[in-house]
CSV table of C-alpha atoms in Angstrom, one decimal:
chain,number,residue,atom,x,y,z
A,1,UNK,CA,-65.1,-9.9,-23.5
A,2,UNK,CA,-68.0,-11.8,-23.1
A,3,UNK,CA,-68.6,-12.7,-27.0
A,4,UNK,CA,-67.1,-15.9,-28.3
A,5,UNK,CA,-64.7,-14.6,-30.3
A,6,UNK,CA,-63.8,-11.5,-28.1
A,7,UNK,CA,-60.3,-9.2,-29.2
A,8,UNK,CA,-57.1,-10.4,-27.4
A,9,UNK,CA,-57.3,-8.9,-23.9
A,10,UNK,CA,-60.7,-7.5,-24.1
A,11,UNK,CA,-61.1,-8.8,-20.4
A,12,UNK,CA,-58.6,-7.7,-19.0
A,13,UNK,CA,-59.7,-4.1,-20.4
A,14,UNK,CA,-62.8,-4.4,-18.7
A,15,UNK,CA,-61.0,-5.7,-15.6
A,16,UNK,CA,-58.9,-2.1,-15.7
A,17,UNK,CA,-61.9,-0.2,-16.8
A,18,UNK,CA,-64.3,-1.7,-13.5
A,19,UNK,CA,-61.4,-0.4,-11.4
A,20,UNK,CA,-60.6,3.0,-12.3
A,21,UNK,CA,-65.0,3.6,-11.8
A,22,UNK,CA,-63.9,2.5,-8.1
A,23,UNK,CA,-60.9,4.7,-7.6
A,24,UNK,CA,-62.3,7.4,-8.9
A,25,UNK,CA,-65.7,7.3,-8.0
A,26,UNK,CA,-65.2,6.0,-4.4
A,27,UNK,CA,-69.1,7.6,-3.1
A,28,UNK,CA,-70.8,6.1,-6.3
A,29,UNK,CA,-73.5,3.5,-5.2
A,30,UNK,CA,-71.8,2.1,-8.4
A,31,UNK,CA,-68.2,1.6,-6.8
A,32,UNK,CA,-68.5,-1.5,-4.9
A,33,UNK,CA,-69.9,-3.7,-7.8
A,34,UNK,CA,-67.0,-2.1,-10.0
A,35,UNK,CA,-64.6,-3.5,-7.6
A,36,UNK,CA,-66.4,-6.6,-7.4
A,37,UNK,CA,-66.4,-6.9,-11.1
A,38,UNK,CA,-63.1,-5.8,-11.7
A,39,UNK,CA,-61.6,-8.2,-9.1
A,40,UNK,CA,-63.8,-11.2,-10.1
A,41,UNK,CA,-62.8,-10.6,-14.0
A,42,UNK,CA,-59.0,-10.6,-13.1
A,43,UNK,CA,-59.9,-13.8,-10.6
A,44,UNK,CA,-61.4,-16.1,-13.2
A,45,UNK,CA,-58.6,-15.1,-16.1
A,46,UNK,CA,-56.0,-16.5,-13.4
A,47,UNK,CA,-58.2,-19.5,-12.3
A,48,UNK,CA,-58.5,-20.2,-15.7
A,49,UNK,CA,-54.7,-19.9,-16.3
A,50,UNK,CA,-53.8,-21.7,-13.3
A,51,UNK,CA,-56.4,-24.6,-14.2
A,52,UNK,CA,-54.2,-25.5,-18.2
A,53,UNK,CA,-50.9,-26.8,-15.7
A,54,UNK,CA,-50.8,-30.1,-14.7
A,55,UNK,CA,-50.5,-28.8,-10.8
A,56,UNK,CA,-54.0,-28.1,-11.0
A,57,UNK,CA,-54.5,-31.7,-10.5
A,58,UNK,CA,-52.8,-32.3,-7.5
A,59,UNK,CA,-54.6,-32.6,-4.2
A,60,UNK,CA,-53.4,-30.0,-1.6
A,61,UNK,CA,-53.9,-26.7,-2.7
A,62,UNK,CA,-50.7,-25.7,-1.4
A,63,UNK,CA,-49.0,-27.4,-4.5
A,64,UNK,CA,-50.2,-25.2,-7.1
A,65,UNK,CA,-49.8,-21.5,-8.0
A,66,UNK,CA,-52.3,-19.6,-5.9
A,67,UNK,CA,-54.7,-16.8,-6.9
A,68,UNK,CA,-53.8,-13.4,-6.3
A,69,UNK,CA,-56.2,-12.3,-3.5
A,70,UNK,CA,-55.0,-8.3,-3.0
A,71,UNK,CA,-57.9,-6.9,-4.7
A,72,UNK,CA,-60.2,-9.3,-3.2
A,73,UNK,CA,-59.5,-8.7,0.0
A,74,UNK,CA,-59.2,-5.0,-0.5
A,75,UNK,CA,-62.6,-4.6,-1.8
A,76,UNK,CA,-64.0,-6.9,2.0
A,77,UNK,CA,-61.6,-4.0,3.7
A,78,UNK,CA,-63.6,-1.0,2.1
A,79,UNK,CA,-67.1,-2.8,1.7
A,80,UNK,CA,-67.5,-4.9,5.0
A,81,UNK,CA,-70.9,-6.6,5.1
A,82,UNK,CA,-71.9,-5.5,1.2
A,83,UNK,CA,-72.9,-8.7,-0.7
A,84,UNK,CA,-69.7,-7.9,-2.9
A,85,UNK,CA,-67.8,-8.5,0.0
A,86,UNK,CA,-69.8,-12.0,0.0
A,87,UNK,CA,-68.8,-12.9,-3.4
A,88,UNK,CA,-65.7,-12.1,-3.4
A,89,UNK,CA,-65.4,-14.0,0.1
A,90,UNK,CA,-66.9,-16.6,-1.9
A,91,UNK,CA,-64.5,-16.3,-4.6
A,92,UNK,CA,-61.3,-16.8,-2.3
A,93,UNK,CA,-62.4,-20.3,-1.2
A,94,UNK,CA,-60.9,-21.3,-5.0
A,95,UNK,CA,-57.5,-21.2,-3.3
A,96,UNK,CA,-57.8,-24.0,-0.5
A,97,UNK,CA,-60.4,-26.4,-2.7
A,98,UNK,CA,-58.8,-29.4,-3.7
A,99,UNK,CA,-57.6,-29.4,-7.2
A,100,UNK,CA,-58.6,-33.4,-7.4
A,101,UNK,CA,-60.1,-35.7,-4.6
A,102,UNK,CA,-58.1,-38.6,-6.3
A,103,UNK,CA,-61.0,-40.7,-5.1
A,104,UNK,CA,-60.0,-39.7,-1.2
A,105,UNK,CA,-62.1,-38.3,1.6
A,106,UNK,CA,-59.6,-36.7,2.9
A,107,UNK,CA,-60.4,-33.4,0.5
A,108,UNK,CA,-64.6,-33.5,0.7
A,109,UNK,CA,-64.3,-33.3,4.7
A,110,UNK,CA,-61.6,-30.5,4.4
A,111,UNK,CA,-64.1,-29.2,1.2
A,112,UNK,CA,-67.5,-29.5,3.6
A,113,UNK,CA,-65.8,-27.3,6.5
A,114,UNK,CA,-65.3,-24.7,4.0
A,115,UNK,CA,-68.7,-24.2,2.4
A,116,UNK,CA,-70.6,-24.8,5.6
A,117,UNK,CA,-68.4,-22.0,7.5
A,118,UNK,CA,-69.1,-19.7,4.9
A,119,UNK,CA,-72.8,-20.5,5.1
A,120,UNK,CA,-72.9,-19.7,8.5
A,121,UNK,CA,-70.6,-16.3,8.0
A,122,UNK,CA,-72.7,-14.9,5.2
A,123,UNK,CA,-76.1,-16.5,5.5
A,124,UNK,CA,-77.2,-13.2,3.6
A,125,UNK,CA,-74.9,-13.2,1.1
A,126,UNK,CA,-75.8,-14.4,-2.6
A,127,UNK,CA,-73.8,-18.1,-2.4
A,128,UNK,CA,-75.1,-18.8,1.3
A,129,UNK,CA,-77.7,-21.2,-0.5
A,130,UNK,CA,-75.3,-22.3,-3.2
A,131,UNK,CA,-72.3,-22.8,-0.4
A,132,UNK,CA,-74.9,-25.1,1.6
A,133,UNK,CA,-75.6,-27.1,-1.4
A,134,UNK,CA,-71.8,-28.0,-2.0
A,135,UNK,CA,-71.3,-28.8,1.5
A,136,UNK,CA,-74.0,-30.8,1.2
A,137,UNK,CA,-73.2,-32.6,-1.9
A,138,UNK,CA,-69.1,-33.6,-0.6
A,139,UNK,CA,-70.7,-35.1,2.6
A,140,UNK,CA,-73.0,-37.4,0.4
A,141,UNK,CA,-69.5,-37.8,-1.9
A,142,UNK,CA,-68.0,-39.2,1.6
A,143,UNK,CA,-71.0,-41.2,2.2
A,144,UNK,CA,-69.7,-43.4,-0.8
A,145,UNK,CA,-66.1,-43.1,-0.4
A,146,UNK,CA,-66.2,-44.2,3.4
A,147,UNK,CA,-68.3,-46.9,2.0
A,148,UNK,CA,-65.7,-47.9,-0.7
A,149,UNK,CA,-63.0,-48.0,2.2
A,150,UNK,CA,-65.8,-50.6,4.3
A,151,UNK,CA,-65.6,-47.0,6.9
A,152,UNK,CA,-69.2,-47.6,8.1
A,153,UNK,CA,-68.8,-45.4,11.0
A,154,UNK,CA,-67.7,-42.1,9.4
A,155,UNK,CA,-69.8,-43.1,6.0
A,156,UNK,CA,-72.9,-43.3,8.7
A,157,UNK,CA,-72.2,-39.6,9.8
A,158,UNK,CA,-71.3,-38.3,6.3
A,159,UNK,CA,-74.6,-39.5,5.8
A,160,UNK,CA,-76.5,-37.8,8.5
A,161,UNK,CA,-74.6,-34.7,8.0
A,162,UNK,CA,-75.9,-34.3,4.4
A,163,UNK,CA,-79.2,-34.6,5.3
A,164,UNK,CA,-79.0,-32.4,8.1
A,165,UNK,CA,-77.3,-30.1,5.6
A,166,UNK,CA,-80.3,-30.5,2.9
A,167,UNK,CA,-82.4,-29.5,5.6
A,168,UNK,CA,-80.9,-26.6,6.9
A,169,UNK,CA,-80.8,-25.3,3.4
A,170,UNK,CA,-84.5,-26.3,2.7
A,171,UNK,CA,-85.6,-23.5,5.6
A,172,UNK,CA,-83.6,-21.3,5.2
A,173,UNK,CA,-83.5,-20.7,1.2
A,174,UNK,CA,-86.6,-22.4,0.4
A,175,UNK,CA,-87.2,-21.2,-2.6
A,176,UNK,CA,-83.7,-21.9,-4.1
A,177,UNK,CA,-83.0,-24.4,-6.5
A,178,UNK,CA,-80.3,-25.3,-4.7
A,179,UNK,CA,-82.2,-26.7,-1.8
A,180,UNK,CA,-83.8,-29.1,-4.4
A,181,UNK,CA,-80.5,-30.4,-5.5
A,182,UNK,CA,-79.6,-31.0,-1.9
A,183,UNK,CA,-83.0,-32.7,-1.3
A,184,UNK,CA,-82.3,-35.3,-4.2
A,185,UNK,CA,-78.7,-36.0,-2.5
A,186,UNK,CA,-80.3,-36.4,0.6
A,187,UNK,CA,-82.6,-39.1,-0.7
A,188,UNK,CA,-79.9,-41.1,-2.5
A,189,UNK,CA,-78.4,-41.1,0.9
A,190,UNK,CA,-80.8,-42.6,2.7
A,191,UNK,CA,-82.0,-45.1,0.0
A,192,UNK,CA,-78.2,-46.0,-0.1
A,193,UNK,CA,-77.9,-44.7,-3.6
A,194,UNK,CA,-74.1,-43.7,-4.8
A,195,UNK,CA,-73.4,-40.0,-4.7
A,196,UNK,CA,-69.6,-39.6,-6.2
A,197,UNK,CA,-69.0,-40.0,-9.8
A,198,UNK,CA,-72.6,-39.2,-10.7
A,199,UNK,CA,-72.4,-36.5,-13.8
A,200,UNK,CA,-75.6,-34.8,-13.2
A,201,UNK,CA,-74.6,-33.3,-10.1
């Protein structure tokens, strides 16, 4: 499934094969990444599907087709606290993300709660540096759109929440790149530097 030119429904193959080593094989220390695997492969095919329709641009999340989340969910039931529960936690956010800001703050403040609540839920887990970064990154987007609106109240504390956020993730996950990303939004913040619309992050 992974090749470029993979057959016709060679993922979703995978997806059914991933399962069935779970059912089967519930003790194996294999099961829970086969649920993992299977769910995420069946999770990014919809994602994908869901992103081709034009409601994928709208704002709310409610106005588009959601992802199914039954074997997500099922696999955090029978694996609580496993870092495939994390991921798939992770995941599940896809559903209440914005499918465009539309230049708005109103989605990056809604967006920020998100990540950083996950952050604090699964500090463990392998996206608690990642989830840090991208709360990090939509307060230093609200930084400029709060400017844009002449907001200088709420574009100030955007702006000390991303730094506060880069720093956070520079303790605890020092050695992520992530927490060099942050940094670098955290500087364009305080040297007044535009964060939304730049490309390169």
């Amino acid at each position: 499934a992974q090749q470029p030119h993979a057959p016709k429904g060679a993922a979703m193959a995978a997806h059914l094969l991933y399962e069935r080593v779970a059912n089967y094989y519930p003790q194996s220390p294999l099961a829970a990444q086969a649920a993992w695997r299977g769910a995420d492969i069946r999770w990014q095919l919809e994602k994908s599907d869901i992103s081709t329709l034009p409601s994928a641009k709208e704002q709310d999340a409610y106005l588009r087709p959601q992802i199914y989340e039954g074997e997500m969910k099922k696999l955090m039931k029978q694996y609580p606290g496993s870092k495939f529960a994390a991921l798939a936690a992770y995941d599940l956010l896809d559903n209440k993300l914005c499918g465009d800001w539309q230049g708005l703050p109103k989605c990056r403040e809604m967006e920020a709660g998100l990540y950083e609540k996950y952050a604090q839920r699964y500090p463990d887990g392998p996206k608690a540096a990642e989830a840090l970064y991208n709360a990090t990154y939509r307060q230093g987007v609200a930084v400029t759109m709060y400017t844009v609106q002449d907001d200088r109240k709420r574009s100030q504390d955007a702006g000390q929440r991303a730094i506060a956020l880069a720093q956070e993730l520079k303790e605890k996950y020092p050695q992520a790149d992530y927490a060099a990303r942050a940094a670098a939004i955290a500087y364009k913040v305080q040297q007044g530097i535009a964060v939304y619309g730049d490309d390169r992050e």
